[in-house]
């Protein structure tokens, strides 16, 4: 696991997008694992800019999103389908047939989750997985206590996650209680993982995930076991770390290739 410090959210976004773009240029049919939330928004903005200004080509790229709320249709403004369409897909030349986001409206959830896992395997697995981190340490919607060996399944959201997301739903009572999420094992099988964290409110959980023990109490800590994972954090998110880590400089990208 490589920890890389950058100045702020803008630099974090540019750096992460740069790694993704380099890999797309080398392997056009790359499989990306994507996340929602505020943190990766800047990465998506940078990728859109590269598509518009540099012709970065997404026509053969496949994407799998981490999660979706159960009960929200793709047209619901707080669904992750809607988020991804508005913040990325409608601005780039993705083939809609190559976009996979868990379906929150599906009837047989467990059969669907099995299908989602199979699809990832069939397409050769995820090359680069982008992750945010929740204040409770979740990755995807793998809340504290999630099995480290878990696969795509339905999960009940934690109190902290519901509170954090209440601002999008006009109050705590309207936040869905469950979601479909890739499992921790699904995530950890990606060839390269890039975990992003920005801002003071993430500083404590970043410290626990990077410097604490690997534990299902902090699901993100699993990436300590991954042989090719980078944690890209800005100064505020890094502010409670007790060990020294490198500031992103020249040559760091070498490690971040597939
Ligand atoms: P955020 O969410 O990027 O909006 O902080 C991260 C997460 O909950 O995974």
Coordinates of C-alpha atoms in Angstrom, one line a residue, residues 19-204:
X19 CA -3.5 7.5 -13.5
X20 CA -6.9 6.4 -15.0
X21 CA -6.3 8.2 -18.3
X22 CA -2.8 6.7 -18.7
X23 CA -4.2 3.3 -18.3
X24 CA -7.2 3.9 -20.7
X25 CA -4.7 5.0 -23.3
X26 CA -2.7 1.8 -22.9
X27 CA -5.7 -0.6 -22.6
X28 CA -8.8 0.8 -24.3
X29 CA -11.1 -2.0 -23.0
X30 CA -10.1 -1.4 -19.4
X31 CA -12.6 -2.3 -16.6
X32 CA -13.1 0.4 -14.1
X33 CA -14.7 0.2 -10.7
X34 CA -16.4 3.5 -9.8
X35 CA -17.6 5.1 -6.7
X36 CA -20.1 7.9 -5.9
X37 CA -20.0 10.6 -3.3
X38 CA -18.4 14.0 -3.2
X39 CA -14.8 12.8 -3.2
X40 CA -14.6 11.3 -6.7
X41 CA -16.6 14.2 -8.3
X42 CA -13.3 16.0 -9.1
X43 CA -11.9 12.9 -10.7
X44 CA -14.9 12.7 -13.0
X45 CA -14.6 16.4 -13.8
X46 CA -11.0 15.9 -14.8
X47 CA -11.8 12.8 -16.9
X48 CA -14.6 14.8 -18.7
X49 CA -12.1 17.6 -19.4
X50 CA -9.6 15.1 -20.8
X51 CA -12.3 13.6 -23.0
X52 CA -13.3 17.0 -24.4
X53 CA -9.9 18.6 -24.7
X54 CA -7.6 15.6 -25.4
X55 CA -10.0 13.1 -27.0
X56 CA -9.7 10.6 -24.2
X57 CA -11.7 7.7 -25.6
X58 CA -14.2 5.8 -23.4
X59 CA -15.9 3.8 -26.2
X60 CA -14.5 0.5 -25.2
X61 CA -14.3 1.1 -21.4
X62 CA -16.5 -1.0 -19.1
X63 CA -17.5 0.3 -15.6
X64 CA -18.9 -1.3 -12.6
X65 CA -20.3 0.8 -9.8
X66 CA -19.9 -0.2 -6.2
X67 CA -23.4 0.3 -4.9
X68 CA -27.0 1.5 -5.2
X69 CA -29.8 2.2 -2.7
X70 CA -32.5 -0.5 -2.6
X71 CA -35.8 1.0 -3.7
X72 CA -34.6 3.9 -5.8
X73 CA -35.2 3.8 -9.5
X74 CA -32.6 5.0 -11.9
X75 CA -34.5 8.2 -12.5
X76 CA -34.6 9.1 -8.8
X77 CA -32.4 12.2 -8.3
X78 CA -30.5 10.6 -5.4
X79 CA -30.0 7.3 -7.0
X80 CA -26.4 6.4 -7.9
X81 CA -27.6 5.7 -11.5
X82 CA -28.7 9.3 -11.7
X83 CA -25.5 10.5 -10.1
X84 CA -23.2 8.7 -12.5
X85 CA -25.2 9.7 -15.5
X86 CA -25.2 13.4 -14.5
X87 CA -21.6 13.6 -13.3
X88 CA -19.9 11.4 -15.8
X89 CA -21.6 9.3 -18.3
X90 CA -23.6 11.9 -20.2
X91 CA -20.4 13.9 -20.8
X92 CA -18.2 11.2 -22.3
X93 CA -18.5 8.6 -25.0
X94 CA -19.2 5.5 -22.9
X95 CA -21.2 2.7 -24.6
X96 CA -24.3 2.4 -22.3
X97 CA -24.1 -1.4 -22.8
X98 CA -20.7 -1.3 -20.9
X99 CA -22.1 0.5 -17.8
X100 CA -23.0 -1.7 -14.8
X101 CA -24.6 -0.2 -11.7
X102 CA -26.4 -2.3 -9.2
X103 CA -30.2 -2.3 -9.8
X104 CA -31.9 -1.1 -6.6
X105 CA -35.4 -2.1 -8.0
X106 CA -34.6 -5.7 -8.7
X107 CA -37.0 -8.3 -7.2
X108 CA -34.7 -11.2 -6.5
X109 CA -31.8 -9.4 -4.9
X110 CA -29.6 -12.4 -4.1
X111 CA -29.9 -13.8 -7.7
X112 CA -29.1 -10.4 -9.0
X113 CA -26.0 -10.0 -6.8
X114 CA -24.7 -13.4 -8.0
X115 CA -25.2 -12.2 -11.6
X116 CA -23.3 -9.0 -10.8
X117 CA -20.4 -10.9 -9.5
X118 CA -20.4 -13.3 -12.5
X119 CA -20.4 -10.4 -14.9
X120 CA -17.3 -8.8 -13.3
X121 CA -15.5 -12.2 -13.5
X122 CA -16.7 -12.7 -17.1
X123 CA -15.3 -9.4 -18.2
X124 CA -11.9 -10.3 -16.7
X125 CA -12.2 -8.6 -13.3
X126 CA -11.8 -4.9 -12.3
X127 CA -8.6 -3.3 -13.4
X128 CA -8.7 -0.1 -11.4
X129 CA -11.1 0.4 -8.5
X130 CA -11.8 3.9 -7.3
X131 CA -12.9 4.1 -3.6
X132 CA -14.0 6.8 -1.2
X133 CA -14.1 6.2 2.5
X134 CA -17.1 6.8 4.8
X135 CA -16.5 8.4 8.2
X136 CA -17.3 5.0 9.7
X137 CA -14.7 3.4 7.5
X138 CA -17.0 1.9 4.9
X139 CA -16.0 1.2 1.3
X140 CA -18.9 0.9 -1.0
X141 CA -21.7 0.3 1.5
X142 CA -19.6 -2.3 3.4
X143 CA -20.4 -0.9 6.8
X144 CA -18.4 -1.7 10.0
X145 CA -18.7 -5.4 10.8
X146 CA -19.0 -6.4 7.2
X147 CA -17.2 -9.7 6.5
X148 CA -13.8 -9.2 5.0
X149 CA -14.7 -12.0 2.6
X150 CA -18.0 -10.6 1.5
X151 CA -19.4 -10.5 -2.0
X152 CA -22.0 -8.4 -3.7
X153 CA -25.1 -8.4 -1.5
X154 CA -27.7 -6.3 0.3
X155 CA -26.5 -4.4 3.4
X156 CA -28.2 -2.4 6.1
X157 CA -26.8 1.2 6.3
X158 CA -25.1 2.3 9.5
X159 CA -26.4 5.2 11.6
X160 CA -23.5 7.4 10.6
X161 CA -24.0 6.7 6.9
X162 CA -27.7 7.5 7.2
X163 CA -26.9 10.8 9.0
X164 CA -24.2 11.7 6.5
X165 CA -26.6 11.1 3.6
X166 CA -29.6 12.8 5.2
X167 CA -28.7 16.1 3.6
X168 CA -29.5 14.6 0.2
X169 CA -32.9 13.2 1.2
X170 CA -34.5 16.1 3.1
X171 CA -33.9 14.4 6.5
X172 CA -32.8 11.2 8.1
X173 CA -36.3 9.6 7.8
X174 CA -36.2 9.6 4.0
X175 CA -32.8 7.9 3.6
X176 CA -33.1 4.3 2.3
X177 CA -32.1 1.8 5.0
X178 CA -30.5 -0.8 2.7
X179 CA -28.3 -0.9 -0.4
X180 CA -26.8 -3.3 -2.8
X181 CA -23.0 -3.2 -2.6
X182 CA -20.1 -5.0 -4.0
X183 CA -18.5 -7.0 -1.1
X184 CA -15.1 -6.4 0.5
X185 CA -13.7 -9.5 -1.3
X186 CA -15.1 -8.2 -4.6
X187 CA -13.3 -4.9 -4.1
X188 CA -10.0 -6.3 -3.0
X189 CA -9.8 -8.5 -6.1
X190 CA -9.3 -5.4 -8.3
X191 CA -5.8 -5.3 -9.8
X192 CA -5.2 -1.7 -8.7
X193 CA -7.1 0.2 -6.0
X194 CA -7.1 3.9 -5.5
X195 CA -8.7 5.1 -2.3
X196 CA -9.3 8.9 -2.1
X197 CA -9.9 11.0 1.0
X198 CA -10.2 14.7 1.3
X199 CA -10.9 17.1 4.1
X200 CA -10.6 17.3 7.9
X201 CA -13.7 15.2 8.5
X202 CA -11.9 12.2 7.1
X203 CA -8.7 12.6 9.0
X204 CA -9.5 10.3 11.9

